[in-house]
Tab-separated table of C-alpha atoms in Angstrom:
chain	number	residue	atom	x	y	z
A	101	MET	CA	0.091	0.132	-0.129
A	102	TYR	CA	1.235	3.687	-1.069
A	103	ALA	CA	0.145	6.843	0.334
A	104	ASP	CA	-0.784	8.361	-2.585
A	105	TYR	CA	-0.425	7.952	-6.588
A	106	ASP	CA	2.604	9.776	-6.417
A	107	ALA	CA	4.252	7.103	-4.512
A	108	LEU	CA	2.839	4.377	-6.603
A	109	VAL	CA	4.093	6.046	-9.796
A	110	GLU	CA	7.815	6.448	-8.048
A	111	ALA	CA	7.618	2.611	-7.169
A	112	PHE	CA	6.486	1.044	-10.346
A	113	ALA	CA	9.012	3.604	-12.166
A	114	THR	CA	12.048	2.238	-10.110
A	115	ARG	CA	10.635	-1.457	-10.323
A	116	GLU	CA	9.896	-2.014	-6.658
A	117	ILE	CA	6.694	-3.140	-7.603
A	118	ASP	CA	5.972	-5.333	-11.248
A	119	LEU	CA	2.232	-4.530	-11.026
A	120	ALA	CA	-0.009	-1.537	-10.122
A	121	TRP	CA	-3.721	-1.051	-10.186
A	122	ASN	CA	-3.565	2.810	-10.883
A	123	GLY	CA	-5.565	5.519	-12.302
A	124	PRO	CA	-5.282	7.297	-15.878
A	125	VAL	CA	-3.072	10.009	-14.924
A	126	SER	CA	-0.518	8.036	-13.316
A	127	TYR	CA	-0.463	5.521	-16.367
A	128	VAL	CA	0.412	8.333	-18.645
A	129	GLN	CA	3.176	9.829	-16.091
A	130	ILE	CA	4.598	5.981	-15.944
A	131	LYS	CA	4.544	5.661	-19.850
A	132	GLN	CA	6.533	9.267	-19.682
A	133	ARG	CA	9.002	8.185	-17.466
A	134	LEU	CA	9.888	4.506	-18.752
A	135	HIS	CA	12.211	3.725	-21.668
A	136	ASP	CA	10.250	0.699	-22.383
A	137	PRO	CA	6.276	0.363	-22.759
A	138	CYS	CA	4.340	-0.703	-19.564
A	139	ARG	CA	1.563	-3.475	-20.205
A	140	VAL	CA	-2.172	-3.115	-19.883
A	141	VAL	CA	-3.343	-6.186	-18.182
A	142	ALA	CA	-6.997	-5.800	-16.903
A	143	MET	CA	-9.614	-2.820	-16.586
A	144	ARG	CA	-13.434	-2.912	-15.076
A	145	ASP	CA	-16.231	-3.286	-17.358
A	146	VAL	CA	-17.557	0.253	-16.327
A	147	ASP	CA	-14.646	1.985	-17.329
A	148	VAL	CA	-15.011	0.934	-20.965
A	149	ASN	CA	-15.993	3.965	-23.033
A	150	PHE	CA	-15.320	5.933	-19.908
A	151	HIS	CA	-16.659	9.698	-20.501
A	152	THR	CA	-16.327	12.986	-18.499
A	153	GLN	CA	-19.742	14.876	-18.665
A	154	LEU	CA	-19.863	18.807	-18.618
A	155	PHE	CA	-23.587	19.398	-17.786
A	156	THR	CA	-25.859	22.302	-16.537
A	157	ARG	CA	-29.374	22.619	-15.205
A	158	ARG	CA	-32.261	21.851	-17.362
A	159	ASP	CA	-33.693	25.229	-16.938
A	160	SER	CA	-30.428	27.042	-17.287
A	161	SER	CA	-30.078	29.279	-20.546
A	162	ILE	CA	-26.816	28.020	-21.168
A	163	THR	CA	-27.284	25.518	-24.406
A	164	THR	CA	-23.413	25.450	-25.823
A	165	LEU	CA	-20.099	25.704	-24.490
A	166	ALA	CA	-19.912	29.248	-25.431
A	167	ASP	CA	-22.510	30.021	-23.323
A	168	LEU	CA	-20.301	29.476	-20.330
A	169	LYS	CA	-18.607	32.856	-20.552
A	170	GLY	CA	-18.759	34.558	-17.668
A	171	LYS	CA	-20.588	31.959	-15.916
A	172	ARG	CA	-19.573	29.841	-12.825
A	173	VAL	CA	-18.193	26.404	-13.368
A	174	ALA	CA	-17.555	23.519	-10.657
A	175	LEU	CA	-14.906	20.871	-11.170
A	176	GLY	CA	-13.812	18.018	-9.090
A	177	SER	CA	-10.664	17.302	-7.754
A	178	ARG	CA	-7.539	18.709	-9.533
A	179	GLY	CA	-6.079	14.934	-9.405
A	180	SER	CA	-9.177	13.748	-11.335
A	181	ALA	CA	-8.784	13.149	-14.941
A	182	GLN	CA	-12.686	12.880	-15.562
A	183	ALA	CA	-13.787	15.567	-13.231
A	184	GLY	CA	-10.644	18.292	-12.840
A	185	LEU	CA	-7.805	17.966	-15.461
A	186	LEU	CA	-9.761	16.821	-18.783
A	187	PRO	CA	-12.914	19.550	-18.382
A	188	TYR	CA	-10.342	22.107	-17.770
A	189	TYR	CA	-8.250	21.228	-20.911
A	190	PHE	CA	-11.585	20.720	-23.099
A	191	LEU	CA	-12.967	24.269	-21.958
A	192	LYS	CA	-9.711	25.727	-23.162
A	193	GLN	CA	-9.963	23.642	-26.560
A	194	HIS	CA	-13.229	25.120	-26.815
A	195	GLY	CA	-11.888	28.816	-26.433
A	196	LEU	CA	-12.742	29.391	-22.927
A	197	ASP	CA	-9.946	30.502	-20.684
A	198	PRO	CA	-11.356	29.035	-17.341
A	199	GLN	CA	-9.103	31.758	-15.655
A	200	GLN	CA	-10.267	34.763	-17.606
A	201	ASP	CA	-13.704	33.871	-19.340
A	202	VAL	CA	-15.655	32.424	-16.948
A	203	ALA	CA	-16.713	34.310	-13.546
A	204	ALA	CA	-15.308	31.183	-11.561
A	205	CYS	CA	-13.822	28.129	-12.235
A	206	THR	CA	-13.223	25.991	-9.049
A	207	PHE	CA	-11.459	22.800	-8.299
A	208	ALA	CA	-12.911	20.883	-5.089
A	209	GLU	CA	-9.671	21.677	-3.485
A	210	ASP	CA	-10.551	25.573	-3.848
A	211	ARG	CA	-13.788	25.097	-2.174
A	212	GLU	CA	-15.066	24.767	1.225
A	213	PRO	CA	-14.984	20.811	2.371
A	214	SER	CA	-17.895	19.004	1.548
A	215	PRO	CA	-19.413	15.560	3.310
A	216	LEU	CA	-20.033	14.318	-0.197
A	217	SER	CA	-17.776	13.113	-2.682
A	218	ASP	CA	-16.164	15.476	-4.696
A	219	GLU	CA	-18.147	15.108	-7.992
A	220	MET	CA	-21.319	14.414	-5.889
A	221	ALA	CA	-20.487	17.963	-4.368
A	222	VAL	CA	-20.443	19.437	-8.071
A	223	VAL	CA	-23.571	17.975	-8.789
A	224	GLU	CA	-25.167	19.303	-5.491
A	225	LEU	CA	-23.466	22.948	-6.190
A	226	VAL	CA	-25.219	22.936	-9.811
A	227	ARG	CA	-28.584	22.039	-8.435
A	228	THR	CA	-28.742	24.569	-5.748
A	229	GLY	CA	-27.728	27.207	-8.275
A	230	GLU	CA	-24.385	28.419	-6.622
A	231	TYR	CA	-22.478	27.150	-9.697
A	232	ASP	CA	-24.082	27.499	-13.430
A	233	ALA	CA	-22.329	24.438	-14.703
A	234	GLY	CA	-20.226	21.319	-13.725
A	235	ALA	CA	-18.019	18.293	-14.625
A	236	VAL	CA	-18.347	14.739	-13.375
A	237	SER	CA	-18.074	11.340	-14.776
A	238	ARG	CA	-20.593	9.336	-16.656
A	239	ARG	CA	-20.858	6.880	-14.047
A	240	THR	CA	-21.998	9.609	-11.222
A	241	SER	CA	-24.203	11.211	-13.638
A	242	LYS	CA	-26.046	8.080	-14.330
A	243	GLY	CA	-26.213	6.501	-11.052
A	244	GLY	CA	-24.596	8.249	-8.510
A	245	ASP	CA	-21.068	7.466	-6.611
A	246	ARG	CA	-19.924	4.527	-4.784
A	247	ALA	CA	-22.367	5.154	-2.250
A	248	ARG	CA	-25.274	5.087	-4.831
A	249	GLN	CA	-26.163	8.498	-4.236
A	250	PRO	CA	-28.471	9.515	-7.105
A	251	CYS	CA	-28.030	12.691	-8.868
A	252	ARG	CA	-31.045	14.350	-8.617
A	253	THR	CA	-30.469	17.464	-10.727
A	254	PRO	CA	-32.524	18.083	-13.306
A	255	SER	CA	-30.088	18.931	-16.164
A	256	ARG	CA	-28.710	19.188	-19.813
A	257	LEU	CA	-25.449	17.503	-21.122
A	258	LEU	CA	-22.981	19.952	-22.229
A	259	SER	CA	-20.342	17.791	-23.508
A	260	ARG	CA	-18.934	14.042	-23.034
A	261	PRO	CA	-15.186	13.891	-24.156
A	262	ARG	CA	-14.251	10.500	-23.847
A	263	VAL	CA	-11.723	9.504	-20.711
A	264	GLN	CA	-10.084	6.543	-20.525
A	265	PRO	CA	-10.567	4.068	-17.651
A	266	LEU	CA	-8.305	2.903	-14.644
A	267	LEU	CA	-6.277	0.254	-15.173
A	268	LEU	CA	-3.999	-2.514	-14.039
A	269	TYR	CA	-0.503	-2.444	-15.915
A	270	ARG	CA	2.573	-4.348	-15.739
A	271	ALA	CA	6.465	-3.375	-16.024
A	272	SER	CA	7.627	-5.132	-19.408
A	273	GLY	CA	10.314	-7.024	-17.529
A	274	LEU	CA	7.261	-9.315	-16.304
A	275	GLY	CA	6.988	-12.028	-18.988
A	276	ALA	CA	4.072	-12.130	-21.654
A	277	GLY	CA	3.081	-15.519	-20.365
A	278	LEU	CA	2.682	-14.417	-16.962
A	279	ALA	CA	1.032	-11.306	-17.793
A	280	GLN	CA	-1.306	-13.204	-19.831
A	281	LYS	CA	-2.285	-15.697	-16.814
A	282	ILE	CA	-3.092	-12.318	-14.562
A	283	THR	CA	-5.311	-11.244	-17.050
A	284	ASP	CA	-7.169	-14.768	-17.415
A	285	ALA	CA	-7.372	-14.739	-13.494
A	286	PHE	CA	-9.289	-11.069	-13.488
A	287	VAL	CA	-11.404	-11.944	-16.202
A	288	SER	CA	-12.220	-15.526	-14.792
A	289	LEU	CA	-14.237	-13.565	-11.657
A	290	HIS	CA	-17.863	-13.975	-12.228
A	291	TYR	CA	-20.563	-11.642	-10.784
A	292	THR	CA	-22.429	-15.101	-10.043
A	293	ASP	CA	-19.800	-16.699	-7.847
A	294	PRO	CA	-20.011	-15.351	-4.381
A	295	LEU	CA	-16.376	-14.592	-4.002
A	296	GLY	CA	-16.516	-13.226	-7.368
A	297	LYS	CA	-19.212	-11.003	-6.564
A	298	GLU	CA	-17.479	-9.846	-3.381
A	299	VAL	CA	-14.252	-8.694	-5.537
A	300	LEU	CA	-16.361	-7.184	-7.867
A	301	ASP	CA	-18.631	-5.219	-5.517
A	302	ALA	CA	-15.240	-4.002	-4.011
A	303	GLU	CA	-14.282	-2.496	-7.131
A	304	GLY	CA	-17.789	-0.914	-8.071
A	305	CYS	CA	-17.944	-3.520	-11.360
A	306	GLN	CA	-19.582	-6.771	-12.273
A	307	ALA	CA	-16.768	-7.902	-14.372
A	308	PHE	CA	-13.016	-7.437	-15.345
A	309	VAL	CA	-12.123	-7.108	-18.920
A	310	PRO	CA	-8.637	-7.391	-20.658
A	311	GLY	CA	-7.011	-3.848	-20.973
A	312	ILE	CA	-6.479	-1.669	-23.729
A	313	THR	CA	-3.702	0.699	-24.594
A	314	THR	CA	-5.368	3.288	-27.317
A	315	GLY	CA	-6.993	6.625	-26.615
A	316	TRP	CA	-4.826	8.381	-24.353
A	317	GLU	CA	-4.315	11.408	-26.634
A	318	ALA	CA	-6.612	13.857	-24.760
A	319	LEU	CA	-4.956	13.139	-21.588
A	320	GLU	CA	-1.386	13.068	-22.785
A	321	ARG	CA	-2.299	16.463	-24.393
A	322	ALA	CA	-3.950	17.909	-21.470
A	323	LEU	CA	-0.807	16.921	-19.295
A	324	SER	CA	1.226	18.700	-21.707
A	325	SER	CA	-0.861	22.069	-21.592
A	326	PRO	CA	-0.386	24.701	-19.010
A	327	SER	CA	-2.409	23.858	-15.842
A	328	ALA	CA	-4.909	25.894	-13.690
A	329	ASP	CA	-1.888	26.652	-11.197
A	330	GLY	CA	0.417	27.957	-14.055
A	331	GLY	CA	2.392	24.703	-14.184
A	332	SER	CA	3.019	22.641	-17.026
A	333	HIS	CA	3.681	18.981	-18.072
A	334	CYS	CA	5.761	17.615	-20.964
A	335	CYS	CA	4.241	14.897	-22.622
A	336	GLN	CA	2.695	15.796	-26.389
A	337	ALA	CA	-0.168	14.070	-28.126
A	338	PRO	CA	-2.480	14.732	-30.891
A	339	GLN	CA	-5.610	16.815	-30.714
A	340	PRO	CA	-8.221	15.259	-28.852
A	341	ARG	CA	-11.748	14.607	-30.394
A	342	VAL	CA	-14.702	16.075	-28.483
A	343	GLU	CA	-17.860	15.037	-28.770
A	344	GLY	CA	-21.531	16.409	-28.350
A	345	THR	CA	-20.863	20.222	-27.909
A	346	ARG	CA	-24.488	21.186	-27.685
A	347	LEU	CA	-26.509	20.656	-24.438
A	348	GLN	CA	-29.136	18.062	-24.499
A	349	PRO	CA	-32.179	18.048	-22.102
A	350	ALA	CA	-32.297	15.121	-19.814
A	351	PRO	CA	-35.546	13.782	-17.954
A	352	SER	CA	-36.758	15.533	-14.919
A	353	GLY	CA	-35.103	14.664	-11.842
A	354	SER	CA	-32.252	12.708	-12.792
A	355	ILE	CA	-28.937	13.045	-15.341
A	356	PRO	CA	-29.485	9.953	-17.347
A	357	LEU	CA	-26.185	11.105	-19.554
A	358	ARG	CA	-25.061	8.149	-22.335
A	359	ALA	CA	-21.868	7.794	-23.781
A	360	GLY	CA	-21.854	8.398	-27.434
């Protein structure tokens, strides 16, 4: 166990460990540090085609990304790819400087602590009208966080750029045969089996699937762009594709936003 993802990245890069259950930002950081590629082993089923969601209230006058100019935008944690880093980056890609063009663009760390999870706090801030728009993961928008708290904000979907999932990956020094056995062990867990269900419930999914190594361009480019605090990162990647740039109404009482 490590205190944070930075420590886990360091341990993996220095080969103190061979396997790591990690997030997308850490995966890109490790790719950047290693001379030889790390290999993706497995991922959760709920993270396939994972998207971040930019949304506003259903009764809001905001219908396009451009309408966010002069408005208040709530983001999740600075370290969250789907609710912090990428939404901030996508706003800039659509011509909105979060530090100049909106009335406020805050991360969870900038606001008063909330008893809710970072993403559910964003939903609440938009629901109550304290903020005009927010960013959360598709999973939060569809059915709440790990505590099964439902999103009850009547809302419109602003955009849904793709985000890559949490991954388990390995150092290239681990043999391909052993890596495949590890993948097979994860994939063999079934939700109908009591032990498998216990493991899968602990990870908030119903199955593990083989991991993928494509689709990291948006995150790599976001990490290479100037950050919210004036810093920057050094990895480079192609321009990302952003889907669904117009807000779509959602049924009253929920945020049933679907991936494209």
